[in-house]
PDB file of C-alpha atoms in Angstrom:
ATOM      1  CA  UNK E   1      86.960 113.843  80.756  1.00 69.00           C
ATOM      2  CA  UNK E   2      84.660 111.224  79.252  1.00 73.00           C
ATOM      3  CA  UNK E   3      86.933 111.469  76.197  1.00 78.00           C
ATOM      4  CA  UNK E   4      90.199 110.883  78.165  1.00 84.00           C
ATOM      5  CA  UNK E   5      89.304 108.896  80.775  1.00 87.00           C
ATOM      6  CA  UNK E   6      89.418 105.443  80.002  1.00 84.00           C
ATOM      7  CA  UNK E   7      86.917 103.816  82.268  1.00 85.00           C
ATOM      8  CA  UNK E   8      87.601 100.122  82.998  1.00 86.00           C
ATOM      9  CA  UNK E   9      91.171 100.292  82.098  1.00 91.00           C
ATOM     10  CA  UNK E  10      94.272 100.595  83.794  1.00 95.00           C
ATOM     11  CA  UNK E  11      95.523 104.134  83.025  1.00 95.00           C
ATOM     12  CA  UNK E  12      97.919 106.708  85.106  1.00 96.00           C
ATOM     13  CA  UNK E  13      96.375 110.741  85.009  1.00 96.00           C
ATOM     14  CA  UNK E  14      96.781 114.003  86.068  1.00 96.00           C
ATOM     15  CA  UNK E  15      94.031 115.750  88.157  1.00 94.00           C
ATOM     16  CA  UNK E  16      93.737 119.271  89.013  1.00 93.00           C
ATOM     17  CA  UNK E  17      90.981 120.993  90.890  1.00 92.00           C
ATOM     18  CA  UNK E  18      89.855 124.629  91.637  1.00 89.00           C
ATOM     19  CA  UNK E  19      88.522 126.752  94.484  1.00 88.00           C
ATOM     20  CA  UNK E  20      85.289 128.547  93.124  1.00 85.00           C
ATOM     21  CA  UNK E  21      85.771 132.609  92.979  1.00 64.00           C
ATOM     22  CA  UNK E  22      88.024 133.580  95.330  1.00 67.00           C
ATOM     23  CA  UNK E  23      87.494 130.585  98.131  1.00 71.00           C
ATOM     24  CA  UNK E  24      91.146 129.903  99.908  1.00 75.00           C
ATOM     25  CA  UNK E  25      92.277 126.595 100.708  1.00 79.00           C
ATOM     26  CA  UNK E  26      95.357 126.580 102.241  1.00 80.00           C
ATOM     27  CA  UNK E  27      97.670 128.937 104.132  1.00 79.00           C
ATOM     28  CA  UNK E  28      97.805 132.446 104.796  1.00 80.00           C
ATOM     29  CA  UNK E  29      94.341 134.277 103.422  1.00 82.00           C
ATOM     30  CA  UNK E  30      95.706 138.313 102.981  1.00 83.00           C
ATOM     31  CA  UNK E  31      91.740 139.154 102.741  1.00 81.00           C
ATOM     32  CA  UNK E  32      90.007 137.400 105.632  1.00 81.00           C
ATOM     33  CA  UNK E  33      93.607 137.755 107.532  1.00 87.00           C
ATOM     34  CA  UNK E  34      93.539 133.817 108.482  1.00 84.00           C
ATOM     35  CA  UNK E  35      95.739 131.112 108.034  1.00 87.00           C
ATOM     36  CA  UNK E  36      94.546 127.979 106.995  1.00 87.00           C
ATOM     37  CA  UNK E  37      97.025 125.809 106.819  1.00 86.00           C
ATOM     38  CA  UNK E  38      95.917 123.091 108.874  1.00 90.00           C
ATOM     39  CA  UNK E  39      93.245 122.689 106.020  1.00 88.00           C
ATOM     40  CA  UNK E  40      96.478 120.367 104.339  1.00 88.00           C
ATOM     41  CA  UNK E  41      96.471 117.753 107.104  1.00 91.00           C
ATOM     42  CA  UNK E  42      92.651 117.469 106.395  1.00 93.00           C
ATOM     43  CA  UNK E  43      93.190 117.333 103.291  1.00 93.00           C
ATOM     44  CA  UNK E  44      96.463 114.528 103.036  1.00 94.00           C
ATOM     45  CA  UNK E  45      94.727 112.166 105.325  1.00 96.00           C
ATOM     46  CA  UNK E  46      91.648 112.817 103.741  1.00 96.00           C
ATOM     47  CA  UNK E  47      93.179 111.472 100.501  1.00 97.00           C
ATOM     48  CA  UNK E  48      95.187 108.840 102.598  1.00 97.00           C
ATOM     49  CA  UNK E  49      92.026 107.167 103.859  1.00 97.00           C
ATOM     50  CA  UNK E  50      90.719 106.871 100.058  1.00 97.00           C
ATOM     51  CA  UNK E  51      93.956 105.362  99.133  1.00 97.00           C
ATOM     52  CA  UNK E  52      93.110 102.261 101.049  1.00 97.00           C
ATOM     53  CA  UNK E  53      89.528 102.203 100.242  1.00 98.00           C
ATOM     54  CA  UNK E  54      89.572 102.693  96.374  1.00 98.00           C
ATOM     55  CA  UNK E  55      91.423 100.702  93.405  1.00 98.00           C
ATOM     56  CA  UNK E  56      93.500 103.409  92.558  1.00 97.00           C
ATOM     57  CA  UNK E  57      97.438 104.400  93.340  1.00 97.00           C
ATOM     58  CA  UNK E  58      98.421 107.699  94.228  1.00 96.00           C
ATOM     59  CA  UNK E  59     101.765 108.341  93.048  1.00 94.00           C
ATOM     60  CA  UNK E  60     102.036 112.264  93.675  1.00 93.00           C
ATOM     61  CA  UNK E  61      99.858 115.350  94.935  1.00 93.00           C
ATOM     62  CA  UNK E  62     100.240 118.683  96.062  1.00 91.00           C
ATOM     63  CA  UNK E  63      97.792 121.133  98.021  1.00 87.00           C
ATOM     64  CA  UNK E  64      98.051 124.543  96.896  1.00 85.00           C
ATOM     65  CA  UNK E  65      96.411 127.650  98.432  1.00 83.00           C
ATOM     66  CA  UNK E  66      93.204 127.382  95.797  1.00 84.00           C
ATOM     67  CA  UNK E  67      93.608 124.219  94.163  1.00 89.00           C
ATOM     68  CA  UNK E  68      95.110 120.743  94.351  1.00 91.00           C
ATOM     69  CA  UNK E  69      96.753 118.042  91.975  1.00 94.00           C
ATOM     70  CA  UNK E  70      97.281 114.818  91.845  1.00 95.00           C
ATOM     71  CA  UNK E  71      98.205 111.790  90.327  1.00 97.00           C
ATOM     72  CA  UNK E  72      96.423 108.827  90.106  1.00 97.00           C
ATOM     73  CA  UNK E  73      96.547 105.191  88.542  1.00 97.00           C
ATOM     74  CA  UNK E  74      93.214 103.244  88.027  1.00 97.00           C
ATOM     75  CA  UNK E  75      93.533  99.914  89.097  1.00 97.00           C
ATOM     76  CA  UNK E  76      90.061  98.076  88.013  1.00 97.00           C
ATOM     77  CA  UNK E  77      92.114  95.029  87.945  1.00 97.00           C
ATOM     78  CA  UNK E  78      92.312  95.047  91.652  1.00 97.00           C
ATOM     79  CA  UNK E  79      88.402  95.495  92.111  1.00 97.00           C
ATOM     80  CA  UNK E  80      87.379  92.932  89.573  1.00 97.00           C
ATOM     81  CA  UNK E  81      89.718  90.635  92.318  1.00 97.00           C
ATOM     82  CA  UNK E  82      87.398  91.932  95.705  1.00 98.00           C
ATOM     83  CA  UNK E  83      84.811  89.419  96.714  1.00 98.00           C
ATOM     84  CA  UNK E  84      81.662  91.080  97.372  1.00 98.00           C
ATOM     85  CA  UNK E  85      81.819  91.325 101.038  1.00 98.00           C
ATOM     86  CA  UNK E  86      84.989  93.921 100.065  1.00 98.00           C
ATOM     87  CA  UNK E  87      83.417  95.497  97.837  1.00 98.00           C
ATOM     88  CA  UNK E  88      80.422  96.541  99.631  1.00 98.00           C
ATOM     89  CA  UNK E  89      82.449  97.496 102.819  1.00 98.00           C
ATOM     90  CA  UNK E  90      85.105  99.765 100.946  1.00 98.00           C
ATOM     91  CA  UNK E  91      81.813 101.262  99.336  1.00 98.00           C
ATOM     92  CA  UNK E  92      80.382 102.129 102.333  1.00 97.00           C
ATOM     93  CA  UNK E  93      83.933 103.072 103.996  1.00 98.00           C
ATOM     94  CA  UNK E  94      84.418 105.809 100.855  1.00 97.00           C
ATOM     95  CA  UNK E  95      81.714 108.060 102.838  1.00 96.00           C
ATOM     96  CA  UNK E  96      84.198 108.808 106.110  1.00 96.00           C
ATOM     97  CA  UNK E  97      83.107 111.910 108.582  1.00 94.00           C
ATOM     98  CA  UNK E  98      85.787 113.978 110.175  1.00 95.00           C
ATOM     99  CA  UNK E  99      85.451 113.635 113.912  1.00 93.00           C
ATOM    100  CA  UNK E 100      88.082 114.498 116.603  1.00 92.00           C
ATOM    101  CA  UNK E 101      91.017 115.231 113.931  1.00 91.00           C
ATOM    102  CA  UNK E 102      90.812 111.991 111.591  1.00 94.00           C
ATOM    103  CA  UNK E 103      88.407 111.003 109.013  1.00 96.00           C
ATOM    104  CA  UNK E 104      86.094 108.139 109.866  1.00 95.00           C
ATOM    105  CA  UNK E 105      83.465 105.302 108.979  1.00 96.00           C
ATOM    106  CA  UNK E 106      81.999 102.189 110.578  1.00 95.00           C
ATOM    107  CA  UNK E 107      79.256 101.195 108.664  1.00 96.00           C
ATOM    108  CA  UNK E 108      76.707  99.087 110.043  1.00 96.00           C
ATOM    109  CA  UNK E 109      75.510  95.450 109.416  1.00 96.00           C
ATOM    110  CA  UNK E 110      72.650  95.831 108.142  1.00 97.00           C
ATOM    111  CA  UNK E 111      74.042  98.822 105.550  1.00 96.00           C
ATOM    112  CA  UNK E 112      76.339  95.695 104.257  1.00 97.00           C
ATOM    113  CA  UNK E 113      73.300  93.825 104.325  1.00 97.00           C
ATOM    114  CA  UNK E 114      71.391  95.519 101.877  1.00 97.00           C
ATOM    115  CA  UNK E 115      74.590  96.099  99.957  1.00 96.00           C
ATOM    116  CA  UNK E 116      75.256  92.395  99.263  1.00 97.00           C
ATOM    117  CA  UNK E 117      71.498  91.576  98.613  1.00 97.00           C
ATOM    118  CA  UNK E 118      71.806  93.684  95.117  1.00 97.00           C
ATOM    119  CA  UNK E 119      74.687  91.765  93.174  1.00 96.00           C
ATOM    120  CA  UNK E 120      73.905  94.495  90.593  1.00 96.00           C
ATOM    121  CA  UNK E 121      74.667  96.856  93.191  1.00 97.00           C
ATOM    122  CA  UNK E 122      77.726  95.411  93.762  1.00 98.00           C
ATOM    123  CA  UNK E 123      78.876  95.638  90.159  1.00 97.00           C
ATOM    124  CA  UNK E 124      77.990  99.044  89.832  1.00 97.00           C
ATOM    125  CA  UNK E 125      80.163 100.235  93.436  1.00 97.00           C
ATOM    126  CA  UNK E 126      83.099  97.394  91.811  1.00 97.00           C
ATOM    127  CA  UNK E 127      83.358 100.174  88.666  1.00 97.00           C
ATOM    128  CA  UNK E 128      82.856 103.277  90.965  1.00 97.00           C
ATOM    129  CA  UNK E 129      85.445 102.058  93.150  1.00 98.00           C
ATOM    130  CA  UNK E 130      88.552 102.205  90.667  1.00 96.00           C
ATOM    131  CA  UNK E 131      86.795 105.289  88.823  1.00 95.00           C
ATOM    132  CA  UNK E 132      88.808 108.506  88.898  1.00 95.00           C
ATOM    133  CA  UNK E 133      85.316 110.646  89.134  1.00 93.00           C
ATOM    134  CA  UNK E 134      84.496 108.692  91.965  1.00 96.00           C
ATOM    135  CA  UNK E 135      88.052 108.917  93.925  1.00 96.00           C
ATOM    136  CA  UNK E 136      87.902 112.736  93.007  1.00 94.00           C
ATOM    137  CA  UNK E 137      83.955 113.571  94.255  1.00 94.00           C
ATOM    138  CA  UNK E 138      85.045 111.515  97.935  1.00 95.00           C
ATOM    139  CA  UNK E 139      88.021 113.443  98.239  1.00 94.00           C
ATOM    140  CA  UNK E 140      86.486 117.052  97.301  1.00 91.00           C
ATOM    141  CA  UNK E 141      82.897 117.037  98.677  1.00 93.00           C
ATOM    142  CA  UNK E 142      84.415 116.018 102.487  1.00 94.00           C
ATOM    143  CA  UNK E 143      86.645 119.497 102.298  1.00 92.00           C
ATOM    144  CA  UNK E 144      84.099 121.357 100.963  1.00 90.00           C
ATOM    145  CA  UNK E 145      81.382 120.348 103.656  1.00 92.00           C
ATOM    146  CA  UNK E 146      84.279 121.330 106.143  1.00 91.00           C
ATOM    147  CA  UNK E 147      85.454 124.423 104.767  1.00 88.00           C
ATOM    148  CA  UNK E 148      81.985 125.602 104.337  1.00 88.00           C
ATOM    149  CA  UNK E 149      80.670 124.679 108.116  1.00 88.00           C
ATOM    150  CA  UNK E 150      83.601 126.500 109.015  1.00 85.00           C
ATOM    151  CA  UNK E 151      83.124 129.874 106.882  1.00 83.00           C
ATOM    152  CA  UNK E 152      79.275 129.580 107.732  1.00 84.00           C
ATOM    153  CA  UNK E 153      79.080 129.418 104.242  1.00 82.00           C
ATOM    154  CA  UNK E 154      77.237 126.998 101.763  1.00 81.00           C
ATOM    155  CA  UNK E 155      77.134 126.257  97.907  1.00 82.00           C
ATOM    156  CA  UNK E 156      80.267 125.581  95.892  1.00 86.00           C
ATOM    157  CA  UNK E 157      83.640 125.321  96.946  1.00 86.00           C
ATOM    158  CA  UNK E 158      85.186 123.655  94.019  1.00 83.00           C
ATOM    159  CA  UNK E 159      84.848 124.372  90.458  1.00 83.00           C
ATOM    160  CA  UNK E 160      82.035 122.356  89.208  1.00 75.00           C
ATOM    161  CA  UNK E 161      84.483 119.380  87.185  1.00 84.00           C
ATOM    162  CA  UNK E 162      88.212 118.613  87.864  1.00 90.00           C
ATOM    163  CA  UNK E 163      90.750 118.929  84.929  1.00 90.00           C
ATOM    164  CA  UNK E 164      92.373 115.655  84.027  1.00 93.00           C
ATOM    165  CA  UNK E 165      95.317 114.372  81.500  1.00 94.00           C
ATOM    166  CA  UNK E 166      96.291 110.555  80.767  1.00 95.00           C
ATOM    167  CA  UNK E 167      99.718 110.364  81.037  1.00 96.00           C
ATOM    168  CA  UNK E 168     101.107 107.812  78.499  1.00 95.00           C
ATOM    169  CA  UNK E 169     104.978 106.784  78.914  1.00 96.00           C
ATOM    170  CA  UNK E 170     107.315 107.221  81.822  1.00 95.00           C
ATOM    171  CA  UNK E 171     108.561 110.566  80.486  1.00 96.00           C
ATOM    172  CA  UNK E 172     104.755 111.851  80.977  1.00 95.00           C
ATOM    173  CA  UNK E 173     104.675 110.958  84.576  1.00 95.00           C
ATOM    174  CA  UNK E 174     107.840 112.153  85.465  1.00 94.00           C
ATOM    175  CA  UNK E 175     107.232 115.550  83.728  1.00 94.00           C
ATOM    176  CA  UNK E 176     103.798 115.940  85.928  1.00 93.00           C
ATOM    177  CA  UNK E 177     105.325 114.995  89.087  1.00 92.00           C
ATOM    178  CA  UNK E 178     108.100 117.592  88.955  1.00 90.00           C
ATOM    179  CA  UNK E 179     105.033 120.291  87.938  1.00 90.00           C
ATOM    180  CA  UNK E 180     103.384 119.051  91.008  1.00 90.00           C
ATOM    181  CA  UNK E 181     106.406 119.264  93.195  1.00 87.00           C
ATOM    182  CA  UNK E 182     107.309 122.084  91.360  1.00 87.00           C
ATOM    183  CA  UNK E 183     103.972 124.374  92.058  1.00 84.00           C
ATOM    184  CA  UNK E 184     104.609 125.591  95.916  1.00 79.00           C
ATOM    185  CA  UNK E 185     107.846 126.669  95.280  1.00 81.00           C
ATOM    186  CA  UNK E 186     106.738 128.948  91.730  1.00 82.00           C
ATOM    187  CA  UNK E 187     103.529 130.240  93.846  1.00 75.00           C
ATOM    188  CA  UNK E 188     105.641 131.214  96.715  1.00 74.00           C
ATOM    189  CA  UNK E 189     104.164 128.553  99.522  1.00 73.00           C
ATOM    190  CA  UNK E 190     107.546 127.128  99.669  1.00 75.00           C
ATOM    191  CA  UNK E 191     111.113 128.590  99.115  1.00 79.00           C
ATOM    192  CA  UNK E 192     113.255 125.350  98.321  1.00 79.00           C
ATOM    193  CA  UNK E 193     111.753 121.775  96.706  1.00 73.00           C
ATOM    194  CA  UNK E 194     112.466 120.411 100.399  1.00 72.00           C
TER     195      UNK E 194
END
């Protein structure tokens, strides 16, 4: 990714991510005969919440039984904007916890505190907050944690690195987002585009 990626720059992509071995996601699992379905809604709010916190746009995803997508576009324009009050909070507010259905964070004073007393600090969470790697790791780790707790299971859930692709003109976004909405209906999770 380091060689498509364009760090600091405003750029639109297309992320994909894997289930490790056999690990289910979503819907109906034939093997352990459970349906996980409700994994989505952890999942879309999940990537909701981030959408507020970091300086990137979501313009199209799609959960899939053992892998996601997504598109994204970088926005480090908007975090070079944030005073550094922002930029500390939404730092601290990228580490939510799921509790009683909805993903949550309230960090405290004094983690703000010592936030804002290391400008270099700061300039280093600005960056992270419009990075792709960064959106990506604080929308995956959450699921796994939960999926894991939940299959009394620990290690990987994900494979170890998400794929990625820059999309460069309008024609290249459009193209992904029809794959994306495209990819329930050709694996059978969905029978029309509706």
């Amino acid at each position: 990714r380091k060689d498509i990626v364009r760090e600091g720059e405003i750029g639109t992509y297309h992320c994909w991510s894997r289930c490790v071995q056999r690990a289910f996601l979503c819907g109906y699992d034939p093997v352990t005969e459970r349906d996980f379905d409700y994994r989505r809604g952890w999942i879309e709010d999940l990537l909701a919440y981030q959408a507020r916190v970091f300086a990137i746009d979501v313009g199209n995803f799609n959960v899939l039984s053992n892998h996601l997508h997504g598109l994204f576009r970088t926005r480090p324009d908007l975090a070079a904007g944030w005073p550094a009050e922002e930029v500390a909070l939404r730092w601290k507010l990228a580490w939510p916890e799921f509790h009683d259905g909805q993903w949550i964070r309230e960090p405290t004073d004094a983690e703000l505190d010592w936030l804002l007393a290391r400008p270099e600090k700061i300039e280093q969470v600005r960056h992270r907050l419009s990075s792709l790697s960064w959106l990506m790791a604080r929308w995956k780790e959450p699921i796994a944690r939960l999926c894991n707790a939940e299959m009394e299971t620990a290690g990987h859930f994900w494979d170890a690195r998400f794929k990625c692709r820059e999309l460069l003109d309008d024609e290249a976004v459009l193209t992904a987002s029809l794959y994306v909405d495209l990819n329930q209906v050709r694996a059978g999770m969905a029978p029309t585009l509706e």
